[in-house]
Short mmCIF file of C-alpha atoms in Angstrom, two decimals:
data_model
loop_
_atom_site.label_atom_id
_atom_site.label_comp_id
_atom_site.label_asym_id
_atom_site.label_seq_id
_atom_site.Cartn_x
_atom_site.Cartn_y
_atom_site.Cartn_z
CA ALA A 1 135.56 96.65 123.41
CA ALA A 2 137.77 93.63 122.77
CA HIS A 3 134.63 91.53 122.49
CA GLY A 4 133.16 93.97 119.95
CA ALA A 5 136.37 93.88 117.92
CA ARG A 6 136.34 90.09 118.01
CA LYS A 7 132.73 90.09 116.80
CA MET A 8 133.57 92.43 113.92
CA GLU A 9 136.58 90.33 112.97
CA ASP A 10 134.40 87.23 113.07
CA TYR A 11 131.77 88.98 110.94
CA GLY A 12 134.51 89.98 108.49
CA ARG A 13 135.67 86.38 108.31
CA PHE A 14 132.11 85.22 107.66
CA LEU A 15 131.73 87.77 104.86
CA ALA A 16 135.02 86.65 103.31
CA PHE A 17 133.81 83.04 103.27
CA LEU A 18 130.42 84.06 101.92
CA ALA A 19 131.93 86.18 99.13
CA SER A 20 134.38 83.40 98.20
CA SER A 21 131.69 80.74 98.05
CA LEU A 22 129.36 82.95 95.97
CA LEU A 23 132.22 83.73 93.61
CA VAL A 24 133.40 80.12 93.25
CA GLY A 25 129.80 78.90 92.81
CA PHE A 26 129.00 81.55 90.23
CA VAL A 27 132.21 80.87 88.29
CA SER A 28 131.39 77.13 88.31
CA VAL A 29 128.01 77.84 86.70
CA ILE A 30 129.68 80.06 84.06
CA LEU A 31 132.32 77.40 83.35
CA SER A 32 129.65 74.74 82.88
CA LEU A 33 128.04 76.99 80.24
CA VAL A 34 131.38 77.67 78.56
CA TRP A 35 132.01 73.91 78.52
CA VAL A 36 128.76 73.03 76.74
CA PHE A 37 128.76 76.01 74.36
CA HIS A 38 132.45 76.21 73.50
CA TYR A 39 133.57 72.57 73.64
CA ARG A 40 130.27 70.71 73.13
CA GLU A 41 127.16 71.20 70.98
CA GLY A 42 125.43 73.83 73.15
CA LEU A 43 121.90 73.32 74.50
CA SER A 44 118.71 72.07 72.88
CA TRP A 45 115.84 69.68 73.61
CA ASP A 46 115.85 67.34 70.64
CA GLY A 47 117.27 64.04 71.87
CA SER A 48 120.78 64.96 70.68
CA SER A 49 123.86 65.32 72.86
CA ALA A 50 122.93 69.02 73.10
CA GLU A 51 119.95 67.86 75.16
CA PHE A 52 122.27 65.85 77.40
CA ASN A 53 124.21 69.08 78.02
CA TRP A 54 121.34 70.42 80.13
CA HIS A 55 122.37 67.80 82.67
CA PRO A 56 125.73 69.24 83.82
CA VAL A 57 124.51 72.83 83.53
CA LEU A 58 121.35 72.31 85.61
CA ILE A 59 123.04 70.08 88.18
CA ILE A 60 125.82 72.61 88.80
CA THR A 61 123.37 75.54 88.84
CA GLY A 62 120.64 73.95 90.93
CA PHE A 63 121.84 70.91 92.78
CA VAL A 64 125.27 72.34 93.65
CA PHE A 65 125.15 76.16 93.65
CA ILE A 66 121.55 76.88 94.70
CA GLN A 67 121.49 74.03 97.22
CA GLY A 68 124.73 75.38 98.72
CA ILE A 69 123.20 78.84 99.15
CA ALA A 70 120.05 77.30 100.65
CA ILE A 71 122.20 75.55 103.27
CA ILE A 72 123.86 78.72 104.57
CA VAL A 73 120.91 81.11 104.25
CA TYR A 74 120.12 81.02 108.00
CA ARG A 75 123.66 82.08 108.77
CA LEU A 76 123.54 85.48 107.07
CA PRO A 77 123.78 87.85 110.07
CA TRP A 78 121.69 90.60 108.45
CA THR A 79 118.73 88.19 108.28
CA TRP A 80 118.73 87.54 112.04
CA LYS A 81 116.26 90.36 112.54
CA CYS A 82 113.92 88.81 109.94
CA SER A 83 111.30 86.40 111.21
CA LYS A 84 112.43 82.80 111.37
CA LEU A 85 109.38 81.87 109.28
CA LEU A 86 110.48 84.11 106.41
CA MET A 87 113.92 82.49 106.48
CA LYS A 88 112.32 79.04 106.48
CA PHE A 89 110.38 79.98 103.34
CA ILE A 90 113.56 81.21 101.65
CA HIS A 91 115.42 78.03 102.67
CA ALA A 92 112.58 75.82 101.44
CA GLY A 93 112.10 77.89 98.28
CA LEU A 94 115.75 77.68 97.22
CA ASN A 95 115.78 73.94 97.89
CA THR A 96 112.60 73.54 95.84
CA ILE A 97 114.17 75.38 92.88
CA ALA A 98 117.27 73.17 93.18
CA MET A 99 115.04 70.10 93.25
CA ILE A 100 113.12 71.13 90.11
CA LEU A 101 116.35 71.84 88.20
CA ALA A 102 117.80 68.48 89.29
CA ILE A 103 114.70 66.63 88.07
CA VAL A 104 114.69 68.44 84.69
CA SER A 105 118.39 67.63 84.33
CA MET A 106 117.67 63.94 84.92
CA VAL A 107 114.81 63.93 82.41
CA ALA A 108 117.30 65.31 79.87
CA VAL A 109 119.65 62.36 80.42
CA PHE A 110 116.94 59.67 80.22
CA ASP A 111 115.52 61.36 77.14
CA PHE A 112 118.93 61.49 75.46
CA HIS A 113 119.74 57.87 76.36
CA ASN A 114 116.40 56.62 75.04
CA ALA A 115 116.75 58.61 71.80
CA MET A 116 120.27 57.19 71.29
CA ASN A 117 119.48 53.67 72.52
CA ILE A 118 121.99 53.99 75.35
CA PRO A 119 121.10 51.87 78.41
CA ASN A 120 119.98 53.76 81.55
CA MET A 121 121.14 53.39 85.14
CA TYR A 122 124.19 51.15 84.64
CA SER A 123 126.93 53.40 86.07
CA LEU A 124 127.80 54.08 89.71
CA HIS A 125 127.30 57.77 88.89
CA SER A 126 123.67 57.11 87.96
CA TRP A 127 123.01 54.90 90.99
CA ILE A 128 124.31 57.41 93.50
CA GLY A 129 122.86 60.37 91.59
CA LEU A 130 119.35 58.91 91.57
CA THR A 131 119.69 57.98 95.26
CA ALA A 132 120.69 61.57 96.05
CA VAL A 133 117.65 62.93 94.18
CA ILE A 134 115.29 60.53 95.96
CA PHE A 135 116.70 61.37 99.39
CA TYR A 136 116.65 65.07 98.54
CA SER A 137 112.95 64.93 97.69
CA LEU A 138 112.30 63.02 100.90
CA GLN A 139 114.28 65.61 102.86
CA LEU A 140 112.34 68.42 101.19
CA PHE A 141 108.98 66.80 101.87
CA LEU A 142 109.79 66.07 105.53
CA GLY A 143 111.23 69.55 105.98
CA PHE A 144 108.00 71.11 104.72
CA ALA A 145 105.81 68.80 106.80
CA VAL A 146 107.72 69.08 110.07
CA PHE A 147 109.43 72.48 110.14
CA LEU A 148 107.37 74.74 107.90
CA LEU A 149 103.76 73.68 108.49
CA PRO A 150 102.55 74.60 111.99
CA PHE A 151 101.29 71.12 112.96
CA ALA A 152 104.34 69.20 114.18
CA PRO A 153 104.81 69.20 117.98
CA VAL A 154 107.91 70.98 119.24
CA ARG A 155 109.33 67.73 120.59
CA LEU A 156 109.22 66.15 117.15
CA ARG A 157 111.01 69.19 115.69
CA VAL A 158 113.68 69.04 118.38
CA ALA A 159 114.19 65.31 117.72
CA LEU A 160 114.32 65.66 113.93
CA MET A 161 116.45 68.80 113.68
CA PRO A 162 119.89 67.14 114.02
CA ILE A 163 118.82 64.46 111.51
CA HIS A 164 117.57 67.14 109.10
CA VAL A 165 120.88 69.03 109.33
CA TYR A 166 123.00 65.89 108.99
CA SER A 167 121.00 64.60 106.01
CA GLY A 168 121.14 67.96 104.27
CA LEU A 169 124.92 68.21 104.56
CA THR A 170 125.41 64.56 103.57
CA ILE A 171 123.21 64.87 100.49
CA PHE A 172 125.03 68.07 99.49
CA ALA A 173 128.46 66.41 99.83
CA THR A 174 127.19 63.35 97.93
CA VAL A 175 125.91 65.56 95.09
CA ILE A 176 129.35 67.10 94.69
CA ALA A 177 131.03 63.67 94.73
CA THR A 178 128.51 62.45 92.14
CA SER A 179 129.16 65.51 89.95
CA LEU A 180 132.87 64.67 89.92
CA MET A 181 132.07 61.11 88.83
CA GLY A 182 129.79 62.45 86.11
CA ILE A 183 132.35 64.92 84.81
CA THR A 184 135.01 62.19 84.62
CA GLU A 185 132.65 59.78 82.90
CA LYS A 186 131.58 62.37 80.31
CA LEU A 187 135.19 63.32 79.50
CA ILE A 188 136.25 59.69 79.09
CA PHE A 189 133.29 59.02 76.74
CA ALA A 190 133.42 62.27 74.80
CA LEU A 191 137.13 62.84 74.28
CA GLN A 192 138.20 60.38 71.62
CA ASN A 193 140.46 62.34 69.33
CA PRO A 194 142.63 63.49 71.09
CA ALA A 195 141.74 61.22 73.99
CA TYR A 196 141.31 62.28 77.62
CA THR A 197 144.72 60.73 78.35
CA ALA A 198 146.36 63.26 76.04
CA SER A 199 145.10 66.12 78.28
CA PRO A 200 143.52 68.27 75.54
CA PRO A 201 142.38 71.79 76.54
CA GLU A 202 138.80 70.59 77.24
CA ALA A 203 140.12 67.99 79.70
CA ILE A 204 142.17 70.59 81.60
CA PHE A 205 139.26 73.04 81.53
CA VAL A 206 136.69 70.59 82.91
CA ASN A 207 139.10 69.15 85.48
CA CYS A 208 139.43 72.70 86.80
CA LEU A 209 135.64 72.96 86.96
CA GLY A 210 135.65 69.82 89.12
CA LEU A 211 138.27 71.38 91.37
CA LEU A 212 136.06 74.48 91.81
CA LEU A 213 133.09 72.29 92.80
CA VAL A 214 135.19 70.72 95.57
CA ILE A 215 136.29 74.17 96.77
CA PHE A 216 132.69 75.40 96.72
CA GLY A 217 131.55 72.38 98.73
CA SER A 218 134.34 72.83 101.27
CA LEU A 219 133.49 76.51 101.81
CA ILE A 220 129.77 75.80 102.29
CA LEU A 221 130.42 72.89 104.67
CA TRP A 222 132.85 75.02 106.69
CA MET A 223 130.32 77.87 107.01
CA ALA A 224 127.53 75.44 107.88
CA SER A 225 129.54 73.69 110.59
CA ARG A 226 130.83 76.70 112.59
CA PRO A 227 128.71 76.85 115.77
CA HIS A 228 129.38 80.58 116.32
CA TRP A 229 127.94 81.48 112.90
CA LYS A 230 124.60 79.95 113.83
CA ARG A 231 121.42 82.03 113.79
CA PRO A 232 120.76 83.03 117.43
CA PRO A 233 117.57 81.47 118.86
CA ALA A 234 114.47 83.66 118.69
CA GLU A 235 113.95 83.89 122.44
CA ASN A 236 117.55 84.79 122.60
CA ALA A 237 117.58 87.62 120.09
CA LYS A 238 118.11 89.75 123.20
CA ILE A 239 121.74 88.65 123.14
CA LEU A 240 122.04 90.85 120.08
CA ARG A 241 120.73 93.83 122.05
CA PRO A 242 122.73 95.58 124.73
CA ILE A 243 122.31 94.02 128.15
CA GLY A 244 119.65 95.80 130.14
CA ALA A 245 117.48 96.42 127.10
CA THR A 246 115.13 93.73 128.34
CA PRO A 247 113.66 92.85 131.72
CA GLU A 248 115.83 89.71 131.81
CA GLY A 249 118.82 91.92 131.23
CA THR A 250 118.24 94.06 134.32
CA GLU A 251 118.66 91.10 136.60
CA ALA A 252 121.90 90.22 134.84
CA GLU A 253 123.10 93.80 135.20
CA SER A 254 122.51 94.03 138.92
CA THR A 255 124.42 90.78 139.36
CA MET A 256 127.27 92.18 137.31
CA THR A 257 127.56 95.50 139.14
CA ASN A 258 128.26 93.91 142.53
CA SER A 259 130.23 90.96 141.32
CA SER A 260 133.75 89.74 140.98
CA ASN A 261 135.03 88.03 137.85
CA ALA A 262 134.23 84.67 139.36
CA ASP A 263 130.58 85.66 139.53
CA LYS A 264 130.77 86.98 136.01
CA SER A 265 131.97 83.67 134.65
CA ASP A 266 129.32 81.97 136.74
CA LEU A 267 126.67 84.25 135.23
CA ARG A 268 128.09 83.53 131.83
CA SER A 269 127.81 79.78 132.31
CA ASN A 270 124.25 80.23 133.56
CA THR A 271 123.36 82.26 130.50
CA GLU A 272 125.06 79.58 128.42
CA VAL A 273 122.88 76.90 130.00
CA ALA A 274 119.76 79.01 129.44
CA ARG A 275 120.89 79.65 125.89
CA LYS A 276 121.31 75.93 125.24
CA GLN A 277 117.81 75.25 126.53
CA ASN A 278 116.47 78.09 124.40
CA ILE A 279 118.28 76.77 121.37
CA LYS A 280 116.61 73.41 121.85
CA PHE A 281 113.22 74.99 121.53
CA ASP A 282 114.14 77.44 118.85
CA GLU A 283 115.68 74.80 116.65
CA ALA A 284 112.32 73.24 116.91
CA GLY A 285 111.06 76.39 115.24
CA GLN A 286 109.03 78.06 117.94
CA ARG A 287 105.33 78.61 117.37
CA SER A 288 105.97 82.32 117.87
CA THR A 289 107.31 82.38 114.32
CA MET A 290 104.11 80.92 112.92
#
């Protein structure tokens, strides 16, 4: 019973994090719209600064918010009964949308710069931003090729999985860092009278937006890095069922009935070992999901 209570409490904690991150992400998107419509010239596609404004809005919507959701989509407990393949499609689909929005947002900047005769690619923001987009497209392409299409051997998937996870989280963190650089740069350029240094309302407003992006990133990275919020491996979905519901379970049960606690912990460590081996293969995205 204690274990059940702990699971519920853990589930509650997960839901609290999920709700907070959705809220903070959603509010960030709204604030980016308020920024460009209330303080700036709104949105258009005519080479004016209103075209530039697509850049922050689409980056925050796609590259930050949607990418963040894509990262944690496997961790939603109510999807654990869905096929792994379906979840892969959702993960890949959200990342693809984020990618498209990021590319459109970059086109807007180049377009605006060229219309206004502003040089391209001179700032650190632009260097790291373009790098992030290139690596993101690479990550997306490799993810499709290795994990979604049924051709890659399991061993390759097992080998690439930790790299895929690490790269995804690193790109996501880099995108948030780059957004903060971009926000700062835009405020310094745009606020002349009164200047940024005078802390006008727009400066305070957009600084708060930056703060929210950091909070959003922290929540997503926390959820993504908790081992116990991981999707259970497919072969191991039986862990979610009561023991004894499967043939493997019966063996475990008979051991438990005539055992002391020492045996129990022994059994637990055996199951743990088996689970780790299972995870290895599942991470690789078992063929059974294909």
